[in-house]
Structure formats: structure tokens, C-alpha cells
Amino acid sequence: MIKRMCRFPPIQTFWHLQMVAQGVVLGLVAGMSLLFHGEVRGDFIITGIVTAFVTVALVKWVVLRQMTEALAHEEQVRHRLENEIERRRQVELALRASEERFRAIFQQSPMSCQVLRANGETIQVNRSFCRLWGLELEDLQRVGYNILNDPEARAKGIMPYLERAFAGHVVEIPAAYYDPQVGVGEEIGQARWVRAFVYPILDDRGAVLEVILLHDDITGQKMLEESLRQAMDQAEAANQAKSDFLAAMSHEIRTPMNVVIGMGDVLMETALDEVQRGYVARMQTAGNNLLELINQILDFSKIEAGLMYIVDGPMQLAVVLKEVHDLLRVVTLGKGLELKFHMDERVPAWIMGDSLRLKQVLFNLLGNAIKFTKQGFVQVAAEVVEGETAMLHLTVQDTGIGIDQKKLDAIFEAFTQEDATITRRFGGTGLGLSLSRSLVGLMGGTIQVTTAVGVGSTFRVILPVRETAAPAAFVENKMPALQEQAPIHSLRILLVEDSEDNQILIRTFLKTTPHRLTVVNHGGEAVTSVQAEKFDLVFMDIQMPVMDGYSATRAIRRWEQEMALPPLAIIALSAHALEGEAERSLAAGCNLYLTKPIKKQRLLEVIQLFGERLAMNKPTSPQSSANSTELPPAVSSD
């Protein structure tokens, strides 16, 4: 450091001053010696020399200290400068790396990016922009493209969005179909579905410096949506075709079945010997089995087509179970089996559910239990099992042949039984359990089974318990049995039916009654007849030539309103058995919906009910009918 200091000009000057100071001090001492003593004395000279050296040493120490501090400060400043230079170099490197990173992201981004000045001119685009629109930056600059003057942007109605963006707001522009030729004037690029996002870049004062416009090409998404829509339309068309096919099959099968079973009922009322009566009984049994098979196939098809619906309503579970028990009791007695019935006292009196579908499930399970049980008992029981949620357990237990554990999953598949031997020994189609599981699933429940070969099986239907109050209009035993009903006066009945066989069947049903029957062949004739004559009751077929039953019913209801006449009781009598048909009949203006084949007793019960209403001057409008009769507005008659 001393050498460095010595090289500094101030230090060199200091050495010169030191020599001058020493000479001056010595000169002063010599002068004082001559002045006071008249001669130059040696001791004065020595004193002067010592004083000069001390003075010079003191000055030297002070100056050296100040210079050392100055050099130390200079070193600190130099280090600070070096650090600042290094920091700025690192900042520049980071900035350069950031710019390169942004440039790479900008150029490699799959989303089209366009950078605009505040006046709307394009100053930068990325590769995705060029691929999307088929345009380069030079193309836009060559034609003087300005997005704020783009006629297509104005035509698409997106200019308000751009104006908001250039005012400093982040904006999403809805998807639109763009043609890149518009505004550029050259045959390049392809039309696209594009959704855009606009992000303004602001300065410190909030003024817009630049705007980044991002284009999201959703053409593929739109094409996928369109293909999905077309596929959905095709699926709906196929579903509708299947629904139409099921409706047609239901009509075409049930129409002859109505005659077969109906004529069998009429034949049973004639004078037959025991052998003949046995033949007719077997024919009726076969007809009813065929009808049950048809119903199961149609129900299975409806579930597959998504046309099966659960109709919830208040029901008495005890009554439902008792009806099933009583109907199957005769079958168990014929096989020498005991049919047990148990009802847990904790089961609510009224619960919400679809009583018709629940009966169907229980009939299937109990029917199987009885079919596969040679001796012992079959039991149906109901209990409530408490837990996080109270569940209703409906159990069907038998002491039958049981099921192989390996086949438990297979028995719930459509058209499947445990094995082919079972099919030959016991018959059946294998639809019952599959249909039951589907129906229970639609009701929000499950079916469980425990079984052992040679011991028996237990099927357990588990459903949520939804307790409810009894309907306000509920009255016990509202409809007495037919044999207990008092005779009613003769009714004038109009039958609208295009099938000659069904016309003969209904005539035969009413042959021994006091009622007067008029028959017409289609809905057009029905409208004319109602307007020309007075009738008490109309049985209206649905599918007919010229005019169908729904159209005829609507026409009759309009005529009644125009003439201010009370509504005539119209009962839909149809071979259609699909879900929704009952609702369609009510919407058309019918009072009741019955499905073919219809039993003679059922037909006479309905006539008796509406005859009593007429005798009591009760209204017969669809609305009042639905609320005042025990028969539901949409009833399926076996």
C-alpha cells in the first residue's frame, strides 16, 4: 500500500514539503542562535533538528492516516461498483433469458397469438397464428390490416368486445365462425370456429400500450359437438323407432289376445261338460301365460329402451302383500305347499312407491319360489331394518331346490336360468329375475339372494322407506265386488273399434246385460255419432284408420265446450301398453285408460262404476274422475 501511496502525486508532494520544512526549521534555529548569542550554537542546531523531525513525523502520521482512510473508502466504492456492474449484468442476462423464454412460448404456443398496438395495428404474430389463418405478419402489414377496421369483426358483432379491450379491460370474445379471406382479400386460409381472449398491457398511468389477442381454434370441438348432436338425433330416432315398434307389437299381439282370452271367458259361461270345461280352462291358462310372457318381453324392451318409468304414490304395503298372497295362495294349495305371510309392526301403514311395479316384482319372486319348491313352504315377509337410513326388506323365502353359488350372477341375466335342464323341467323364459332387478333398481333399491342347493333360497328386496300419510280421499272398501253391486239402469254405450273380432267380443260381453251398444269403426264415425245421438259411455279404441282415438276424443271435447254440454265419459280401450300411453289418453280428454286384453268382469265393473256416477249426477270430467274414483286414471287391465 505504501508503494501505491507513494505513486500518488499528493504523497510525492508531501516528501518535497518535508525536506523544505526541515530546511526552514534549521534556518530558524540558526537565526535565533545568532540573534540571541551572536553565534550559531551547536545545541540550538540539535534542538532545531529534533523539532523539525518531530514536526514532520506528526504531519506525516496525520496525512498517512487520512490517505489510508481515503484508499479504504475508494476500495469499498470500487467493490460496490463491481457488484453493481455484476448485478446489472445478471439482470440483463435474466431479462434476455426471460425474453427468449417468452419468445419461445409465444412462438411455440398452440394458441394463436397476435400483438397489437393501441391503435389496432398488428406488430407481432406467432406461428400458430400463421397456421390458423394462413397469414404472415408481412401479409397483414402489406394490406394495412387494422382489427378496429375489420369488416368481419363488425359483421360478427364483436366490435363492442374489442372496444372494451382497447379501453383496458380483459375480454373474452364468444365463439364465432370466421373466414380469414375477409379483410385480406386473398384466397388463403380456411374458415374456422374461433373463440378469442383479449389482454391489454398497461403503462404506469393505466394507458393501453399494447393488446395481446389470443385465438382459440375450437373447430374440432364444434365438429365433435355436431357429430355428437347427429349421433344423439340418430339415437333418439332409433329409440323412437324402437318405441314405435314396441307400440305396434303391443297392439298387434294384444288385439288377438283380447279375443282369445275374452272368448274363453264367454265360453266358460256356457253349458259345458267336465271334459270341455277342462279344455277351456287349459286354454285360458295357456292364454294367460302367453299374456304374461308378452308383458315381460314388452317390459324388458321398455327398460332397454329407457321407456320404463316408476310412478310413485301413496300405497298400503300390507294391502299390496295381501293381494299378492291371496292370488298365489290357490297355486300353493294345489301343490301342497304352505304360503306364509309376515308383516313387521314397524312397517308404516302408508309408504311412497309404485304399487303396480312392486306387485310385479313380488309376483315374479313368489312365482319362482312356488315353481321351484316341491314340498315345504314359501314365505313372504316385510320388515324395517334400522341403520343410517331406515330400509324396507321384502323377503321371499322357499324350501325349494336352491341355486348353485356359481350361477348366482347368471340368473339375473336376461333369458338366462341356472342351466338348460331347469328350462326343460320347469319352463319359463329367464326374464323374471332380470326384469325384477331392473324394476327394483328403478325404485332405488337392490335385490340380494342367499341360497343352498337342496335347502332353498331367500330373495331379499331392499328399498328405502318413505313414510307418508294416507290420501285425503282414501276410503276403505270403496268398490264392492261385482256380485254385490246393485243393478243399474240401462246405459247407452258407444264402442269405437276397428277390429271386427273385438266388436263381436264386446257385444258378447254385454249380451246378457240391459245396456244398449252402438258400434262404429273409427274415430270420425265416433265424432259424428256423439254429435247425432245421446250416449252415456264411450269405449274408445286408440289405433284406428281414418281418425285415431286420441284425435276423436279431442274433437268430442271441443264440440262439448262449444255446445256448453257436460263432458261424456270416454274410456280409452287400447292394445298399447307402453309407459306414457295412459298420460296421453288423459291429456287427450279420456276419463280412464284400460289395456287389452280386458276381462269381462273388469269391463262390467267399469260400466257399473260410471253408471253409478250417472245415477248420482256426478261429473265425469277427466279431472274429477282421477280424484273421485278408486280406479286410477291410468290403469292396466289384465
Short mmCIF file of N, CA, C and O in Angstrom, two decimals, residues 2 4 63 264 369 371 433 577:
data_model
loop_
_atom_site.label_atom_id
_atom_site.label_comp_id
_atom_site.label_asym_id
_atom_site.label_seq_id
_atom_site.Cartn_x
_atom_site.Cartn_y
_atom_site.Cartn_z
N ILE A 2 2.08 1.18 0.73
CA ILE A 2 2.96 2.34 0.78
C ILE A 2 3.45 2.70 -0.61
O ILE A 2 3.50 3.87 -1.01
N ARG A 4 1.90 2.10 -3.37
CA ARG A 4 0.78 2.70 -4.10
C ARG A 4 0.60 4.15 -3.68
O ARG A 4 0.34 5.02 -4.51
N VAL A 63 -1.26 12.80 7.79
CA VAL A 63 -1.56 12.69 6.35
C VAL A 63 -1.70 11.23 5.93
O VAL A 63 -2.61 10.87 5.17
N GLY A 264 -112.70 -67.08 -24.43
CA GLY A 264 -112.58 -68.17 -23.47
C GLY A 264 -113.42 -67.91 -22.23
O GLY A 264 -114.08 -68.83 -21.70
N ALA A 369 -90.45 -68.95 -6.57
CA ALA A 369 -90.34 -69.74 -5.35
C ALA A 369 -91.32 -70.92 -5.37
O ALA A 369 -90.97 -72.05 -5.01
N LYS A 371 -92.70 -72.23 -8.08
CA LYS A 371 -92.36 -73.12 -9.20
C LYS A 371 -91.27 -74.12 -8.82
O LYS A 371 -91.33 -75.30 -9.17
N LEU A 433 -86.34 -62.62 -13.20
CA LEU A 433 -85.38 -62.05 -12.26
C LEU A 433 -84.67 -60.84 -12.84
O LEU A 433 -84.42 -59.85 -12.14
N ALA A 577 -99.55 -50.77 -24.53
CA ALA A 577 -99.30 -50.96 -23.10
C ALA A 577 -97.98 -50.31 -22.67
O ALA A 577 -97.44 -50.63 -21.64
#
